[in-house]
Amino acid sequence: MKTLFIGAGSMAHALMSGALKAGVLNREEVYVTNRANQERLNEITQEFCIRKVNRASRYDVIILAMKPKDFHEAADSVGPYLSGNTLIISVLAGITMEHISSRLDFKGAIARAMPNTSAAMGKSATAVAFNQYLSPSQKEWTKTLFQSVGIAAEVEEEKLDLITALSGSGPAYIYYVAEILKHAAVELGLEDELAESLVTQTIAGASAMLSESGLEARELRRNVTSAGGTTEAGIAALEDHQVRDAFFQCISSANNRSQTLGHELKENSLKK
């Protein structure tokens, strides 16, 4: 599949790395362009031994991996790369498939995906939606692409804003929890390096239990929580400070922002 990445940031890098290692992409058929940063473009082409865009070519797959705010400017240059059989894959938060179709004047196969930054470690949780124009083989290839950097699940597009709030932004929430745990440990007397090591391994171990034990989070928590014990005291303090409600508001606010961002980007494009 002759594939063009538009954008050379961290998500494009992660997808290239995973897909090339898995054999989903052939480096002889991978091209990239990045208008904003030529130095970054040179770095990524050298690292993966791939080519800069051939402006005279049309592509089987075009992956939109620029920053969402840059989509409308970049869209002006996409037309020459499209054919009637091109598959467009977008990893742009907040920009709908209908909007992409309209902006590019393209009535063909479009997929919209929401991976997360854990793709860099092959651990992304990716949701992907398809419009009505994809063939079964295009759907399967797209899922395989994202499975090369983690897991991938097909969803309806209207769920992608919520999924952006949950798993797209999710790694940052976990890093925030890690940051707070470490800060508390240091404030209460542990050395910085020891606290960092213990928090990191604790989260890694808990993640492994969630993914490999076959038990739900609620059951795993209850298994650790003895009546009258230290864990029960800690959980009670979290409940007293309404941490459950705070996380609900966290997801709700991020979901609302994803929806608003999409509207803002669409409105801005109409003004130009």
Tab-separated table of C-alpha atoms in Angstrom:
chain	number	residue	atom	x	y	z
A	1	MET	CA	0.000	0.000	0.000
A	2	LYS	CA	1.557	3.267	-1.134
A	3	THR	CA	1.099	5.390	1.991
A	4	LEU	CA	1.576	9.101	2.648
A	5	PHE	CA	1.829	10.534	6.159
A	6	ILE	CA	0.926	14.216	6.323
A	7	GLY	CA	2.582	15.301	9.551
A	8	ALA	CA	5.719	13.956	11.208
A	9	GLY	CA	4.965	14.375	14.904
A	10	SER	CA	4.923	11.822	17.705
A	11	MET	CA	1.804	9.961	16.527
A	12	ALA	CA	3.077	9.648	12.948
A	13	HIS	CA	6.393	8.429	14.350
A	14	ALA	CA	4.699	5.810	16.535
A	15	LEU	CA	2.517	4.529	13.684
A	16	MET	CA	5.456	4.309	11.292
A	17	SER	CA	7.556	2.463	13.850
A	18	GLY	CA	4.886	-0.075	14.785
A	19	ALA	CA	3.572	-0.676	11.267
A	20	LEU	CA	7.034	-1.075	9.729
A	21	LYS	CA	8.093	-3.535	12.443
A	22	ALA	CA	4.881	-5.523	11.999
A	23	GLY	CA	5.174	-5.558	8.214
A	24	VAL	CA	1.894	-3.689	7.763
A	25	LEU	CA	3.832	-1.024	5.861
A	26	ASN	CA	6.699	-1.521	3.428
A	27	ARG	CA	9.293	1.240	3.811
A	28	GLU	CA	9.680	1.328	0.022
A	29	GLU	CA	6.068	2.514	-0.188
A	30	VAL	CA	6.012	4.988	2.727
A	31	TYR	CA	6.218	8.730	2.135
A	32	VAL	CA	5.956	11.680	4.489
A	33	THR	CA	5.526	15.435	4.342
A	34	ASN	CA	5.670	17.973	7.153
A	35	ARG	CA	5.272	21.630	6.236
A	36	ALA	CA	5.894	23.085	9.678
A	37	ASN	CA	9.284	21.573	10.515
A	38	GLN	CA	11.760	20.556	7.831
A	39	GLU	CA	14.330	19.457	10.405
A	40	ARG	CA	11.838	16.997	11.871
A	41	LEU	CA	10.980	15.790	8.364
A	42	ASN	CA	14.649	15.075	7.652
A	43	GLU	CA	15.042	13.231	10.956
A	44	ILE	CA	12.075	10.928	10.421
A	45	THR	CA	12.942	10.069	6.811
A	46	GLN	CA	16.484	9.167	7.844
A	47	GLU	CA	15.402	7.158	10.894
A	48	PHE	CA	12.973	4.946	8.977
A	49	CYS	CA	14.687	5.071	5.571
A	50	ILE	CA	11.513	6.373	3.952
A	51	ARG	CA	10.970	9.080	1.345
A	52	LYS	CA	9.710	12.608	1.315
A	53	VAL	CA	6.472	13.136	-0.565
A	54	ASN	CA	6.490	12.716	-4.329
A	55	ARG	CA	4.276	15.569	-5.443
A	56	ALA	CA	3.514	13.908	-8.764
A	57	SER	CA	2.083	10.774	-7.146
A	58	ARG	CA	-1.289	9.561	-5.957
A	59	TYR	CA	-1.486	7.333	-2.892
A	60	ASP	CA	-3.451	4.284	-1.780
A	61	VAL	CA	-3.537	5.583	1.807
A	62	ILE	CA	-3.178	9.099	3.194
A	63	ILE	CA	-2.784	9.438	6.959
A	64	LEU	CA	-3.693	12.860	8.340
A	65	ALA	CA	-1.372	13.242	11.331
A	66	MET	CA	-0.794	16.978	11.579
A	67	LYS	CA	-2.075	19.050	14.515
A	68	PRO	CA	-5.847	19.566	14.213
A	69	LYS	CA	-5.416	23.341	14.014
A	70	ASP	CA	-3.208	22.872	10.931
A	71	PHE	CA	-5.679	20.699	9.009
A	72	HIS	CA	-7.384	23.439	7.014
A	73	GLU	CA	-4.170	24.954	5.745
A	74	ALA	CA	-2.700	21.531	4.950
A	75	ALA	CA	-5.901	20.449	3.191
A	76	ASP	CA	-5.193	22.814	0.326
A	77	SER	CA	-2.273	20.622	-0.751
A	78	VAL	CA	-3.915	17.193	-0.390
A	79	GLY	CA	-5.980	17.117	-3.592
A	80	PRO	CA	-3.193	16.113	-6.018
A	81	TYR	CA	-2.426	13.028	-3.915
A	82	LEU	CA	-5.982	11.660	-4.032
A	83	SER	CA	-7.585	9.174	-6.379
A	84	GLY	CA	-11.066	7.705	-6.271
A	85	ASN	CA	-9.665	4.638	-4.495
A	86	THR	CA	-7.590	6.445	-1.859
A	87	LEU	CA	-8.239	5.595	1.798
A	88	ILE	CA	-7.925	8.607	4.106
A	89	ILE	CA	-7.141	7.862	7.757
A	90	SER	CA	-7.390	10.744	10.215
A	91	VAL	CA	-5.976	10.800	13.752
A	92	LEU	CA	-7.102	14.407	14.262
A	93	ALA	CA	-9.108	15.056	17.423
A	94	GLY	CA	-12.423	16.813	16.947
A	95	ILE	CA	-12.560	16.777	13.143
A	96	THR	CA	-15.383	14.641	11.764
A	97	MET	CA	-15.289	12.482	8.665
A	98	GLU	CA	-18.017	14.641	7.114
A	99	HIS	CA	-15.866	17.720	7.686
A	100	ILE	CA	-12.824	16.033	6.128
A	101	SER	CA	-14.893	14.927	3.142
A	102	SER	CA	-16.274	18.426	2.644
A	103	ARG	CA	-12.966	20.242	3.092
A	104	LEU	CA	-11.121	17.929	0.689
A	105	ASP	CA	-14.069	17.634	-1.714
A	106	PHE	CA	-13.593	13.871	-1.463
A	107	LYS	CA	-16.436	11.357	-1.668
A	108	GLY	CA	-14.509	8.223	-0.823
A	109	ALA	CA	-13.219	6.007	1.973
A	110	ILE	CA	-12.443	7.829	5.229
A	111	ALA	CA	-11.531	6.346	8.609
A	112	ARG	CA	-11.196	8.358	11.798
A	113	ALA	CA	-9.095	6.963	14.637
A	114	MET	CA	-8.225	8.023	18.164
A	115	PRO	CA	-5.005	6.382	19.346
A	116	ASN	CA	-3.021	7.645	22.328
A	117	THR	CA	0.617	8.419	23.029
A	118	SER	CA	1.227	4.923	24.417
A	119	ALA	CA	1.423	3.936	20.749
A	120	ALA	CA	5.096	4.863	21.081
A	121	MET	CA	5.475	1.787	23.324
A	122	GLY	CA	3.131	-0.418	21.284
A	123	LYS	CA	0.469	-0.057	24.007
A	124	SER	CA	-2.117	2.272	22.496
A	125	ALA	CA	-5.841	1.836	23.048
A	126	THR	CA	-7.279	2.957	19.700
A	127	ALA	CA	-10.879	3.432	18.631
A	128	VAL	CA	-11.597	3.686	14.915
A	129	ALA	CA	-14.714	4.634	12.951
A	130	PHE	CA	-15.412	4.189	9.241
A	131	ASN	CA	-17.629	5.914	6.714
A	132	GLN	CA	-19.770	3.947	4.276
A	133	TYR	CA	-17.226	3.883	1.459
A	134	LEU	CA	-14.585	1.540	2.886
A	135	SER	CA	-14.301	-1.935	1.432
A	136	PRO	CA	-13.981	-4.875	3.855
A	137	SER	CA	-10.284	-5.141	2.991
A	138	GLN	CA	-9.718	-1.440	3.715
A	139	LYS	CA	-11.415	-1.803	7.105
A	140	GLU	CA	-9.303	-4.823	7.957
A	141	TRP	CA	-6.091	-3.115	6.859
A	142	THR	CA	-6.888	-0.043	8.964
A	143	LYS	CA	-7.534	-2.153	12.062
A	144	THR	CA	-4.296	-4.037	11.453
A	145	LEU	CA	-2.416	-0.735	11.181
A	146	PHE	CA	-3.548	0.355	14.633
A	147	GLN	CA	-3.155	-3.126	16.104
A	148	SER	CA	0.536	-2.785	15.260
A	149	VAL	CA	0.758	-0.158	18.042
A	150	GLY	CA	-1.635	-1.698	20.584
A	151	ILE	CA	-5.287	-2.723	20.502
A	152	ALA	CA	-7.945	-1.372	18.134
A	153	ALA	CA	-11.732	-1.430	18.383
A	154	GLU	CA	-14.325	-0.331	15.826
A	155	VAL	CA	-16.862	2.187	17.145
A	156	GLU	CA	-19.495	4.586	15.859
A	157	GLU	CA	-18.074	8.014	15.099
A	158	GLU	CA	-20.333	9.821	17.570
A	159	LYS	CA	-18.537	8.012	20.412
A	160	LEU	CA	-15.101	9.315	19.451
A	161	ASP	CA	-15.311	12.547	21.454
A	162	LEU	CA	-15.958	10.555	24.626
A	163	ILE	CA	-13.243	8.063	23.709
A	164	THR	CA	-10.867	10.974	23.129
A	165	ALA	CA	-11.633	12.107	26.680
A	166	LEU	CA	-11.157	8.608	28.102
A	167	SER	CA	-8.320	6.837	26.325
A	168	GLY	CA	-6.970	9.595	24.092
A	169	SER	CA	-6.244	11.851	27.050
A	170	GLY	CA	-6.147	8.962	29.527
A	171	PRO	CA	-2.366	8.528	29.753
A	172	ALA	CA	-2.071	12.110	31.036
A	173	TYR	CA	-4.505	11.345	33.858
A	174	ILE	CA	-2.412	8.361	34.915
A	175	TYR	CA	0.755	10.463	34.790
A	176	TYR	CA	-1.010	13.038	36.952
A	177	VAL	CA	-1.897	10.377	39.531
A	178	ALA	CA	1.715	9.176	39.477
A	179	GLU	CA	2.900	12.748	39.984
A	180	ILE	CA	0.607	13.212	42.997
A	181	LEU	CA	1.545	9.868	44.580
A	182	LYS	CA	5.232	10.663	44.280
A	183	HIS	CA	4.766	14.160	45.689
A	184	ALA	CA	2.872	12.795	48.704
A	185	ALA	CA	5.532	10.146	49.352
A	186	VAL	CA	8.356	12.690	49.194
A	187	GLU	CA	6.495	15.151	51.418
A	188	LEU	CA	5.987	12.387	53.982
A	189	GLY	CA	9.655	11.430	54.038
A	190	LEU	CA	10.729	9.167	51.149
A	191	GLU	CA	13.707	9.995	48.956
A	192	ASP	CA	12.774	11.325	45.504
A	193	GLU	CA	14.386	8.500	43.517
A	194	LEU	CA	12.886	5.779	45.711
A	195	ALA	CA	9.422	7.334	45.513
A	196	GLU	CA	9.688	7.571	41.710
A	197	SER	CA	10.715	3.924	41.426
A	198	LEU	CA	7.993	2.632	43.750
A	199	VAL	CA	5.216	4.642	42.095
A	200	THR	CA	6.292	3.610	38.592
A	201	GLN	CA	6.415	-0.085	39.461
A	202	THR	CA	3.160	0.065	41.414
A	203	ILE	CA	1.304	1.492	38.410
A	204	ALA	CA	2.983	-0.969	36.029
A	205	GLY	CA	2.053	-3.876	38.305
A	206	ALA	CA	-1.541	-2.717	38.702
A	207	SER	CA	-1.814	-2.313	34.915
A	208	ALA	CA	-0.572	-5.867	34.422
A	209	MET	CA	-3.129	-7.164	36.929
A	210	LEU	CA	-5.924	-5.332	35.116
A	211	SER	CA	-4.934	-6.718	31.724
A	212	GLU	CA	-3.864	-10.237	32.689
A	213	SER	CA	-5.760	-11.373	35.821
A	214	GLY	CA	-9.186	-11.591	34.206
A	215	LEU	CA	-10.667	-9.663	37.134
A	216	GLU	CA	-12.443	-6.319	36.974
A	217	ALA	CA	-10.960	-3.247	38.635
A	218	ARG	CA	-13.607	-3.256	41.379
A	219	GLU	CA	-12.797	-6.848	42.329
A	220	LEU	CA	-9.046	-6.248	42.271
A	221	ARG	CA	-9.491	-3.221	44.533
A	222	ARG	CA	-11.628	-5.172	46.974
A	223	ASN	CA	-9.072	-7.987	47.070
A	224	VAL	CA	-6.446	-5.512	48.310
A	225	THR	CA	-8.748	-3.734	50.763
A	226	SER	CA	-8.935	-5.453	54.165
A	227	ALA	CA	-11.436	-4.248	56.759
A	228	GLY	CA	-9.761	-1.838	59.142
A	229	GLY	CA	-6.520	-1.890	57.149
A	230	THR	CA	-4.297	0.720	55.552
A	231	THR	CA	-5.819	0.457	52.072
A	232	GLU	CA	-9.320	0.951	53.436
A	233	ALA	CA	-8.135	4.092	55.230
A	234	GLY	CA	-6.584	5.435	52.028
A	235	ILE	CA	-9.663	4.700	49.900
A	236	ALA	CA	-11.884	6.333	52.530
A	237	ALA	CA	-9.778	9.504	52.331
A	238	LEU	CA	-10.153	9.528	48.532
A	239	GLU	CA	-13.925	9.141	48.839
A	240	ASP	CA	-14.098	11.868	51.511
A	241	HIS	CA	-12.332	14.228	49.102
A	242	GLN	CA	-14.706	13.270	46.254
A	243	VAL	CA	-12.038	11.858	43.962
A	244	ARG	CA	-14.675	9.727	42.190
A	245	ASP	CA	-16.639	12.851	41.318
A	246	ALA	CA	-13.452	14.642	40.257
A	247	PHE	CA	-12.652	11.903	37.732
A	248	PHE	CA	-16.216	12.001	36.413
A	249	GLN	CA	-15.871	15.741	35.876
A	250	CYS	CA	-12.454	15.164	34.294
A	251	ILE	CA	-13.893	12.870	31.612
A	252	SER	CA	-16.989	15.022	31.136
A	253	SER	CA	-14.960	18.224	30.712
A	254	ALA	CA	-12.566	16.618	28.236
A	255	ASN	CA	-15.517	15.184	26.280
A	256	ASN	CA	-17.150	18.612	26.105
A	257	ARG	CA	-13.882	20.207	25.019
A	258	SER	CA	-13.415	17.655	22.241
A	259	GLN	CA	-16.883	18.495	20.913
A	260	THR	CA	-16.271	22.239	21.200
A	261	LEU	CA	-12.881	21.954	19.525
A	262	GLY	CA	-14.461	20.299	16.519
A	263	HIS	CA	-17.064	23.057	16.215
A	264	GLU	CA	-14.407	25.768	16.563
A	265	LEU	CA	-12.203	24.237	13.902
A	266	LYS	CA	-15.137	23.916	11.510
A	267	GLU	CA	-16.263	27.499	12.114
A	268	ASN	CA	-12.741	28.819	11.614
A	269	SER	CA	-12.462	26.982	8.308
A	270	LEU	CA	-15.680	28.564	7.069
A	271	LYS	CA	-14.326	32.037	7.831
A	272	LYS	CA	-11.272	31.529	5.606
